[in-house]
């Protein structure tokens, strides 16, 4: 049994604990927070047996074999370094780091110590994306890829009211690109590899970060456009267009309904069977990595995605 300590008491930590509960071979053993009462209340909520006040206490606990870091983006690097130096496997919520060089340093540190380091990019382990990959040969030569994740956050109302909030706070690494844009970017890399070039535009909001944006990625023979937003929503699907057929994808982060339309023919609807909790796949991957699975390709995809994010963040806000 792999015993996992969770750092953070947010909604995503709760969903992670629920996912752990349905995966064989793992369990949540402790909850860490700087506030003992908060940790205790959250531990009771998710059924964890113990708590820890701070990361150091968590890493020293005899019943912690791995940690899941769900802290603010800006805290990921230091926390991951501390855990890796303690020899504890790390699953760090996306974006794993604020820059690609930071991630590369962590990977080098993990490799040198023989410790597992994995980004919690749930879409990478979603069965829906695997089905998309399996359908690509039926499209013929791919010519255009349009991937999007646009979902208005309720916390944007705080920004509109003149308040600051974590997910829109640039000091904490808050950014619509980092929070939602990474999903289509990571899927793009996973499905088609690294583009030859990428260029984009980010629209700034009052908090000082981007609220939405678009990017254009260039491949040999086709082009990909990426859209992300945390201040608007959309009913549009993602789509991959080939010379023989097109494929519509209901949600790039968790594809469940796909429509494959051959040119001149009717659409074929493909339903994807998947766990109710979208974080199950990443929990299984962490378990398998600790059991010896090679995660080099996983780490490389994170590196490639973060390099794209770095390139887009280098452009000034509009």
mmCIF file of C-alpha atoms in Angstrom:
data_model
loop_
_atom_site.group_PDB
_atom_site.id
_atom_site.type_symbol
_atom_site.label_atom_id
_atom_site.label_comp_id
_atom_site.label_asym_id
_atom_site.label_seq_id
_atom_site.Cartn_x
_atom_site.Cartn_y
_atom_site.Cartn_z
ATOM 1 C CA UNK A 1 0.000 0.000 0.000
ATOM 2 C CA UNK A 2 1.375 3.399 -1.039
ATOM 3 C CA UNK A 3 0.474 5.966 1.602
ATOM 4 C CA UNK A 4 0.042 9.489 0.245
ATOM 5 C CA UNK A 5 0.238 12.746 2.145
ATOM 6 C CA UNK A 6 -1.679 15.677 0.677
ATOM 7 C CA UNK A 7 -0.394 19.240 0.907
ATOM 8 C CA UNK A 8 -3.319 21.632 0.604
ATOM 9 C CA UNK A 9 -6.971 21.623 1.605
ATOM 10 C CA UNK A 10 -8.639 22.997 -1.523
ATOM 11 C CA UNK A 11 -11.415 21.491 -3.615
ATOM 12 C CA UNK A 12 -8.877 19.870 -5.933
ATOM 13 C CA UNK A 13 -7.303 18.109 -2.941
ATOM 14 C CA UNK A 14 -10.715 16.751 -2.043
ATOM 15 C CA UNK A 15 -11.216 15.431 -5.587
ATOM 16 C CA UNK A 16 -7.763 13.878 -5.466
ATOM 17 C CA UNK A 17 -8.541 12.122 -2.182
ATOM 18 C CA UNK A 18 -11.750 10.770 -3.722
ATOM 19 C CA UNK A 19 -9.770 9.446 -6.693
ATOM 20 C CA UNK A 20 -7.262 7.757 -4.393
ATOM 21 C CA UNK A 21 -10.203 6.033 -2.716
ATOM 22 C CA UNK A 22 -11.135 4.166 -5.900
ATOM 23 C CA UNK A 23 -7.608 3.167 -6.974
ATOM 24 C CA UNK A 24 -6.102 -0.097 -5.737
ATOM 25 C CA UNK A 25 -2.805 0.020 -3.895
ATOM 26 C CA UNK A 26 -2.946 3.586 -2.601
ATOM 27 C CA UNK A 27 -4.484 5.464 0.291
ATOM 28 C CA UNK A 28 -4.419 8.959 1.785
ATOM 29 C CA UNK A 29 -2.620 8.807 5.117
ATOM 30 C CA UNK A 30 -2.129 12.447 6.172
ATOM 31 C CA UNK A 31 -3.202 15.981 5.363
ATOM 32 C CA UNK A 32 -0.719 18.821 5.728
ATOM 33 C CA UNK A 33 -1.559 22.454 6.356
ATOM 34 C CA UNK A 34 0.074 25.292 8.247
ATOM 35 C CA UNK A 35 -3.164 25.437 10.260
ATOM 36 C CA UNK A 36 -3.639 22.319 12.391
ATOM 37 C CA UNK A 37 -7.378 22.813 12.776
ATOM 38 C CA UNK A 38 -7.833 23.202 9.044
ATOM 39 C CA UNK A 39 -5.796 20.056 8.439
ATOM 40 C CA UNK A 40 -7.803 18.149 11.034
ATOM 41 C CA UNK A 41 -11.154 19.238 9.576
ATOM 42 C CA UNK A 42 -10.077 18.321 6.056
ATOM 43 C CA UNK A 43 -8.660 14.969 7.194
ATOM 44 C CA UNK A 44 -12.012 14.100 8.744
ATOM 45 C CA UNK A 45 -13.767 15.158 5.555
ATOM 46 C CA UNK A 46 -11.718 12.893 3.280
ATOM 47 C CA UNK A 47 -11.141 10.047 5.742
ATOM 48 C CA UNK A 48 -7.416 10.512 6.329
ATOM 49 C CA UNK A 49 -6.064 9.090 9.579
ATOM 50 C CA UNK A 50 -3.495 11.747 10.374
ATOM 51 C CA UNK A 51 -2.402 15.354 9.901
ATOM 52 C CA UNK A 52 0.820 17.305 9.744
ATOM 53 C CA UNK A 53 1.507 20.941 10.469
ATOM 54 C CA UNK A 54 3.665 21.986 7.555
ATOM 55 C CA UNK A 55 5.588 20.081 4.892
ATOM 56 C CA UNK A 56 8.578 19.153 7.039
ATOM 57 C CA UNK A 57 6.372 17.353 9.565
ATOM 58 C CA UNK A 58 4.577 15.553 6.749
ATOM 59 C CA UNK A 59 7.804 14.325 5.154
ATOM 60 C CA UNK A 60 9.090 13.067 8.504
ATOM 61 C CA UNK A 61 5.977 10.975 9.141
ATOM 62 C CA UNK A 62 6.505 7.218 9.049
ATOM 63 C CA UNK A 63 3.206 6.652 7.248
ATOM 64 C CA UNK A 64 3.910 8.863 4.202
ATOM 65 C CA UNK A 65 5.375 7.157 1.122
ATOM 66 C CA UNK A 66 4.573 9.905 -1.413
ATOM 67 C CA UNK A 67 3.161 13.432 -1.483
ATOM 68 C CA UNK A 68 0.647 15.245 -3.642
ATOM 69 C CA UNK A 69 1.321 18.980 -3.808
ATOM 70 C CA UNK A 70 -1.809 21.079 -4.348
ATOM 71 C CA UNK A 71 -0.408 24.332 -3.012
ATOM 72 C CA UNK A 72 -0.337 27.668 -4.906
ATOM 73 C CA UNK A 73 1.684 27.532 -8.136
ATOM 74 C CA UNK A 74 4.424 29.710 -6.712
ATOM 75 C CA UNK A 75 5.105 27.232 -3.883
ATOM 76 C CA UNK A 76 5.549 24.126 -6.036
ATOM 77 C CA UNK A 77 9.274 24.326 -6.705
ATOM 78 C CA UNK A 78 10.467 24.786 -3.121
ATOM 79 C CA UNK A 79 8.086 22.134 -1.795
ATOM 80 C CA UNK A 80 9.025 19.637 -4.486
ATOM 81 C CA UNK A 81 12.736 20.227 -3.866
ATOM 82 C CA UNK A 82 12.285 19.588 -0.150
ATOM 83 C CA UNK A 83 10.324 16.381 -0.741
ATOM 84 C CA UNK A 84 12.743 15.039 -3.352
ATOM 85 C CA UNK A 85 15.709 15.773 -1.095
ATOM 86 C CA UNK A 86 13.926 13.731 1.577
ATOM 87 C CA UNK A 87 13.590 10.839 -0.872
ATOM 88 C CA UNK A 88 9.794 11.126 -1.083
ATOM 89 C CA UNK A 89 8.049 10.657 -4.477
ATOM 90 C CA UNK A 90 6.190 13.749 -5.662
ATOM 91 C CA UNK A 91 3.017 14.275 -7.662
ATOM 92 C CA UNK A 92 2.727 18.029 -8.180
ATOM 93 C CA UNK A 93 -0.416 19.722 -9.422
ATOM 94 C CA UNK A 94 -0.225 21.438 -12.798
ATOM 95 C CA UNK A 95 1.419 23.662 -13.708
ATOM 96 C CA UNK A 96 4.222 21.811 -11.978
ATOM 97 C CA UNK A 97 6.478 24.862 -12.046
ATOM 98 C CA UNK A 98 6.296 28.451 -13.246
ATOM 99 C CA UNK A 99 9.000 27.939 -15.883
ATOM 100 C CA UNK A 100 10.470 25.102 -17.918
ATOM 101 C CA UNK A 101 14.000 25.520 -16.453
ATOM 102 C CA UNK A 102 12.546 25.095 -12.961
ATOM 103 C CA UNK A 103 10.944 21.819 -14.032
ATOM 104 C CA UNK A 104 14.156 20.621 -15.662
ATOM 105 C CA UNK A 105 16.019 21.310 -12.423
ATOM 106 C CA UNK A 106 13.463 19.261 -10.493
ATOM 107 C CA UNK A 107 13.696 16.390 -12.970
ATOM 108 C CA UNK A 108 17.489 16.399 -12.662
ATOM 109 C CA UNK A 109 17.208 16.427 -8.879
ATOM 110 C CA UNK A 110 14.694 13.562 -8.908
ATOM 111 C CA UNK A 111 16.815 11.515 -11.315
ATOM 112 C CA UNK A 112 19.964 12.015 -9.263
ATOM 113 C CA UNK A 113 18.158 10.796 -6.143
ATOM 114 C CA UNK A 114 16.227 8.014 -7.843
ATOM 115 C CA UNK A 115 12.896 9.497 -6.741
ATOM 116 C CA UNK A 116 9.650 9.683 -8.717
ATOM 117 C CA UNK A 117 8.557 13.137 -9.912
ATOM 118 C CA UNK A 118 5.356 13.485 -11.902
ATOM 119 C CA UNK A 119 3.108 16.375 -12.894
ATOM 120 C CA UNK A 120 -0.586 15.904 -12.109
ATOM 121 C CA UNK A 121 -1.720 16.645 -15.658
ATOM 122 C CA UNK A 122 -4.953 14.672 -15.436
ATOM 123 C CA UNK A 123 -5.843 14.992 -19.129
ATOM 124 C CA UNK A 124 -2.655 13.120 -20.073
ATOM 125 C CA UNK A 125 -4.014 10.011 -18.362
ATOM 126 C CA UNK A 126 -7.634 10.403 -19.400
ATOM 127 C CA UNK A 127 -9.012 7.529 -21.517
ATOM 128 C CA UNK A 128 -10.721 10.056 -23.779
ATOM 129 C CA UNK A 129 -7.447 11.468 -25.057
ATOM 130 C CA UNK A 130 -6.246 7.926 -25.796
ATOM 131 C CA UNK A 131 -9.376 7.377 -27.917
ATOM 132 C CA UNK A 132 -8.655 10.629 -29.788
ATOM 133 C CA UNK A 133 -5.141 9.396 -30.543
ATOM 134 C CA UNK A 134 -6.498 6.053 -31.803
ATOM 135 C CA UNK A 135 -8.890 7.849 -34.188
ATOM 136 C CA UNK A 136 -6.277 10.091 -35.810
ATOM 137 C CA UNK A 137 -5.347 7.638 -38.625
ATOM 138 C CA UNK A 138 -8.971 7.755 -39.823
ATOM 139 C CA UNK A 139 -8.704 11.484 -40.484
ATOM 140 C CA UNK A 140 -6.074 11.179 -43.184
ATOM 141 C CA UNK A 141 -3.452 13.892 -43.382
ATOM 142 C CA UNK A 142 -4.094 16.364 -40.568
ATOM 143 C CA UNK A 143 -4.252 19.982 -41.748
ATOM 144 C CA UNK A 144 -5.782 21.997 -38.888
ATOM 145 C CA UNK A 145 -6.055 21.471 -35.145
ATOM 146 C CA UNK A 146 -8.248 23.698 -32.976
ATOM 147 C CA UNK A 147 -8.096 23.018 -29.238
ATOM 148 C CA UNK A 148 -9.738 25.123 -26.557
ATOM 149 C CA UNK A 149 -10.510 25.335 -22.868
ATOM 150 C CA UNK A 150 -12.632 28.353 -22.006
ATOM 151 C CA UNK A 151 -14.555 28.413 -18.748
ATOM 152 C CA UNK A 152 -15.492 31.509 -16.784
ATOM 153 C CA UNK A 153 -14.343 31.362 -13.180
ATOM 154 C CA UNK A 154 -16.679 32.552 -10.441
ATOM 155 C CA UNK A 155 -13.630 34.156 -8.854
ATOM 156 C CA UNK A 156 -13.425 36.608 -11.719
ATOM 157 C CA UNK A 157 -16.259 38.446 -9.966
ATOM 158 C CA UNK A 158 -13.775 39.233 -7.178
ATOM 159 C CA UNK A 159 -11.424 40.791 -9.713
ATOM 160 C CA UNK A 160 -14.273 42.841 -11.160
ATOM 161 C CA UNK A 161 -15.019 44.020 -7.617
ATOM 162 C CA UNK A 162 -11.454 45.260 -7.247
ATOM 163 C CA UNK A 163 -10.264 42.357 -5.080
ATOM 164 C CA UNK A 164 -7.298 40.030 -5.553
ATOM 165 C CA UNK A 165 -7.725 36.258 -5.578
ATOM 166 C CA UNK A 166 -5.176 33.441 -5.745
ATOM 167 C CA UNK A 167 -5.933 32.064 -9.207
ATOM 168 C CA UNK A 168 -5.697 35.554 -10.748
ATOM 169 C CA UNK A 169 -2.776 36.763 -8.617
ATOM 170 C CA UNK A 170 0.455 36.949 -10.671
ATOM 171 C CA UNK A 171 2.504 36.965 -7.453
ATOM 172 C CA UNK A 172 1.260 33.416 -6.808
ATOM 173 C CA UNK A 173 1.687 32.297 -10.406
ATOM 174 C CA UNK A 174 -1.989 32.849 -11.186
ATOM 175 C CA UNK A 175 -2.773 32.949 -14.902
ATOM 176 C CA UNK A 176 -5.499 31.666 -17.205
ATOM 177 C CA UNK A 177 -2.766 30.298 -19.462
ATOM 178 C CA UNK A 178 -1.162 28.359 -16.613
ATOM 179 C CA UNK A 179 -4.484 27.193 -15.191
ATOM 180 C CA UNK A 180 -6.484 26.279 -18.312
ATOM 181 C CA UNK A 181 -4.304 26.933 -21.352
ATOM 182 C CA UNK A 182 -1.928 24.155 -20.332
ATOM 183 C CA UNK A 183 -4.628 21.547 -21.044
ATOM 184 C CA UNK A 184 -4.911 22.135 -24.803
ATOM 185 C CA UNK A 185 -1.174 22.826 -25.056
ATOM 186 C CA UNK A 186 -0.303 19.567 -23.304
ATOM 187 C CA UNK A 187 -2.828 17.654 -25.438
ATOM 188 C CA UNK A 188 -1.304 19.205 -28.556
ATOM 189 C CA UNK A 189 2.163 18.000 -27.567
ATOM 190 C CA UNK A 190 0.867 14.569 -26.569
ATOM 191 C CA UNK A 191 -1.002 14.049 -29.838
ATOM 192 C CA UNK A 192 1.329 15.715 -32.349
ATOM 193 C CA UNK A 193 4.681 16.399 -30.718
ATOM 194 C CA UNK A 194 6.446 19.725 -30.288
ATOM 195 C CA UNK A 195 5.551 22.471 -32.787
ATOM 196 C CA UNK A 196 8.241 24.245 -34.794
ATOM 197 C CA UNK A 197 7.080 27.607 -33.501
ATOM 198 C CA UNK A 198 4.388 29.175 -31.345
ATOM 199 C CA UNK A 199 3.104 32.726 -31.073
ATOM 200 C CA UNK A 200 0.173 34.117 -29.156
ATOM 201 C CA UNK A 201 -1.737 36.971 -27.596
ATOM 202 C CA UNK A 202 -2.801 37.233 -23.937
ATOM 203 C CA UNK A 203 -5.470 39.651 -22.774
ATOM 204 C CA UNK A 204 -4.761 41.211 -19.400
ATOM 205 C CA UNK A 205 -7.221 41.848 -16.581
ATOM 206 C CA UNK A 206 -7.189 44.158 -13.560
ATOM 207 C CA UNK A 207 -5.414 41.646 -11.304
ATOM 208 C CA UNK A 208 -2.278 41.893 -13.457
ATOM 209 C CA UNK A 209 -2.386 38.558 -15.246
ATOM 210 C CA UNK A 210 -4.005 37.140 -18.379
ATOM 211 C CA UNK A 211 -7.714 36.351 -18.368
ATOM 212 C CA UNK A 212 -7.796 34.775 -21.807
ATOM 213 C CA UNK A 213 -5.669 34.290 -24.884
ATOM 214 C CA UNK A 214 -5.033 32.545 -28.172
ATOM 215 C CA UNK A 215 -1.970 30.954 -29.728
ATOM 216 C CA UNK A 216 -0.925 29.674 -33.127
ATOM 217 C CA UNK A 217 1.429 26.692 -33.314
ATOM 218 C CA UNK A 218 3.189 25.725 -36.539
ATOM 219 C CA UNK A 219 3.859 22.148 -37.632
ATOM 220 C CA UNK A 220 5.085 20.752 -40.920
ATOM 221 C CA UNK A 221 1.965 20.477 -43.066
ATOM 222 C CA UNK A 222 -0.592 21.823 -40.605
ATOM 223 C CA UNK A 223 -1.384 24.593 -38.179
ATOM 224 C CA UNK A 224 -2.857 24.470 -34.667
ATOM 225 C CA UNK A 225 -4.808 27.200 -32.908
ATOM 226 C CA UNK A 226 -5.215 27.160 -29.131
ATOM 227 C CA UNK A 227 -7.716 29.168 -27.081
ATOM 228 C CA UNK A 228 -8.063 29.546 -23.329
ATOM 229 C CA UNK A 229 -10.106 31.723 -20.985
ATOM 230 C CA UNK A 230 -11.109 32.060 -17.350
ATOM 231 C CA UNK A 231 -13.227 35.175 -17.889
ATOM 232 C CA UNK A 232 -15.563 33.925 -20.637
ATOM 233 C CA UNK A 233 -17.231 30.639 -21.503
ATOM 234 C CA UNK A 234 -18.014 28.876 -24.765
ATOM 235 C CA UNK A 235 -20.160 26.150 -26.244
ATOM 236 C CA UNK A 236 -17.618 25.468 -28.979
ATOM 237 C CA UNK A 237 -15.870 22.114 -29.287
ATOM 238 C CA UNK A 238 -12.276 21.335 -30.079
ATOM 239 C CA UNK A 239 -11.708 19.923 -33.550
ATOM 240 C CA UNK A 240 -9.068 18.141 -35.599
ATOM 241 C CA UNK A 241 -9.451 18.461 -39.364
ATOM 242 C CA UNK A 242 -7.928 15.949 -41.732
ATOM 243 C CA UNK A 243 -8.113 15.515 -45.502
ATOM 244 C CA UNK A 244 -10.362 12.457 -45.118
ATOM 245 C CA UNK A 245 -12.445 13.348 -42.041
ATOM 246 C CA UNK A 246 -12.816 15.741 -39.132
ATOM 247 C CA UNK A 247 -13.078 14.929 -35.432
ATOM 248 C CA UNK A 248 -15.023 17.062 -32.958
ATOM 249 C CA UNK A 249 -14.086 16.758 -29.282
ATOM 250 C CA UNK A 250 -16.514 17.916 -26.618
ATOM 251 C CA UNK A 251 -13.882 18.748 -23.966
ATOM 252 C CA UNK A 252 -10.138 18.535 -24.530
ATOM 253 C CA UNK A 253 -9.395 18.035 -20.825
ATOM 254 C CA UNK A 254 -11.781 15.054 -20.580
ATOM 255 C CA UNK A 255 -13.133 13.895 -23.965
ATOM 256 C CA UNK A 256 -16.391 11.994 -23.556
ATOM 257 C CA UNK A 257 -18.311 12.548 -26.801
ATOM 258 C CA UNK A 258 -16.455 12.486 -30.109
ATOM 259 C CA UNK A 259 -17.941 13.022 -33.577
ATOM 260 C CA UNK A 260 -15.981 11.658 -36.513
ATOM 261 C CA UNK A 261 -17.302 12.948 -39.839
ATOM 262 C CA UNK A 262 -15.825 11.518 -43.064
ATOM 263 C CA UNK A 263 -16.047 13.951 -45.960
ATOM 264 C CA UNK A 264 -19.345 13.446 -47.718
ATOM 265 C CA UNK A 265 -20.723 11.083 -45.068
ATOM 266 C CA UNK A 266 -22.675 11.237 -41.812
ATOM 267 C CA UNK A 267 -21.065 11.721 -38.439
ATOM 268 C CA UNK A 268 -20.170 8.745 -36.264
ATOM 269 C CA UNK A 269 -20.605 9.432 -32.559
ATOM 270 C CA UNK A 270 -18.131 7.750 -30.216
ATOM 271 C CA UNK A 271 -18.855 7.678 -26.476
ATOM 272 C CA UNK A 272 -15.906 7.331 -24.126
ATOM 273 C CA UNK A 273 -16.243 5.228 -20.996
ATOM 274 C CA UNK A 274 -14.265 6.756 -18.147
ATOM 275 C CA UNK A 275 -14.199 6.939 -14.344
ATOM 276 C CA UNK A 276 -16.497 9.552 -12.854
ATOM 277 C CA UNK A 277 -13.550 11.166 -11.086
ATOM 278 C CA UNK A 278 -11.245 12.646 -13.731
ATOM 279 C CA UNK A 279 -8.189 12.393 -11.453
ATOM 280 C CA UNK A 280 -8.163 8.590 -11.281
ATOM 281 C CA UNK A 281 -5.697 8.271 -14.166
ATOM 282 C CA UNK A 282 -3.021 10.416 -12.562
ATOM 283 C CA UNK A 283 -3.316 8.487 -9.286
ATOM 284 C CA UNK A 284 -2.857 5.226 -11.177
ATOM 285 C CA UNK A 285 0.143 6.658 -13.001
ATOM 286 C CA UNK A 286 1.757 7.756 -9.727
ATOM 287 C CA UNK A 287 1.226 4.273 -8.276
ATOM 288 C CA UNK A 288 2.703 2.641 -11.375
ATOM 289 C CA UNK A 289 5.659 5.045 -11.403
ATOM 290 C CA UNK A 290 6.481 4.214 -7.798
ATOM 291 C CA UNK A 291 6.216 0.549 -8.753
ATOM 292 C CA UNK A 292 8.839 1.087 -11.459
ATOM 293 C CA UNK A 293 7.077 2.355 -14.609
ATOM 294 C CA UNK A 294 9.246 4.564 -16.841
ATOM 295 C CA UNK A 295 7.936 8.150 -16.716
ATOM 296 C CA UNK A 296 10.632 9.773 -18.855
ATOM 297 C CA UNK A 297 8.123 10.505 -21.635
ATOM 298 C CA UNK A 298 5.709 11.992 -19.104
ATOM 299 C CA UNK A 299 8.383 14.338 -17.798
ATOM 300 C CA UNK A 300 9.441 15.281 -21.328
ATOM 301 C CA UNK A 301 5.863 16.252 -22.247
ATOM 302 C CA UNK A 302 5.726 18.489 -19.191
ATOM 303 C CA UNK A 303 9.008 20.105 -20.240
ATOM 304 C CA UNK A 304 7.750 20.698 -23.786
ATOM 305 C CA UNK A 305 4.447 22.163 -22.564
ATOM 306 C CA UNK A 306 6.131 24.487 -20.092
ATOM 307 C CA UNK A 307 8.473 25.734 -22.816
ATOM 308 C CA UNK A 308 5.428 26.673 -24.891
ATOM 309 C CA UNK A 309 3.922 28.427 -21.867
ATOM 310 C CA UNK A 310 7.200 30.288 -21.307
ATOM 311 C CA UNK A 311 7.188 31.462 -24.924
ATOM 312 C CA UNK A 312 3.625 32.714 -24.653
ATOM 313 C CA UNK A 313 4.232 34.407 -21.290
ATOM 314 C CA UNK A 314 7.148 36.283 -22.846
ATOM 315 C CA UNK A 315 4.636 38.250 -24.931
ATOM 316 C CA UNK A 316 3.293 41.374 -23.169
ATOM 317 C CA UNK A 317 -0.317 41.495 -22.006
ATOM 318 C CA UNK A 318 -2.708 43.250 -24.361
#
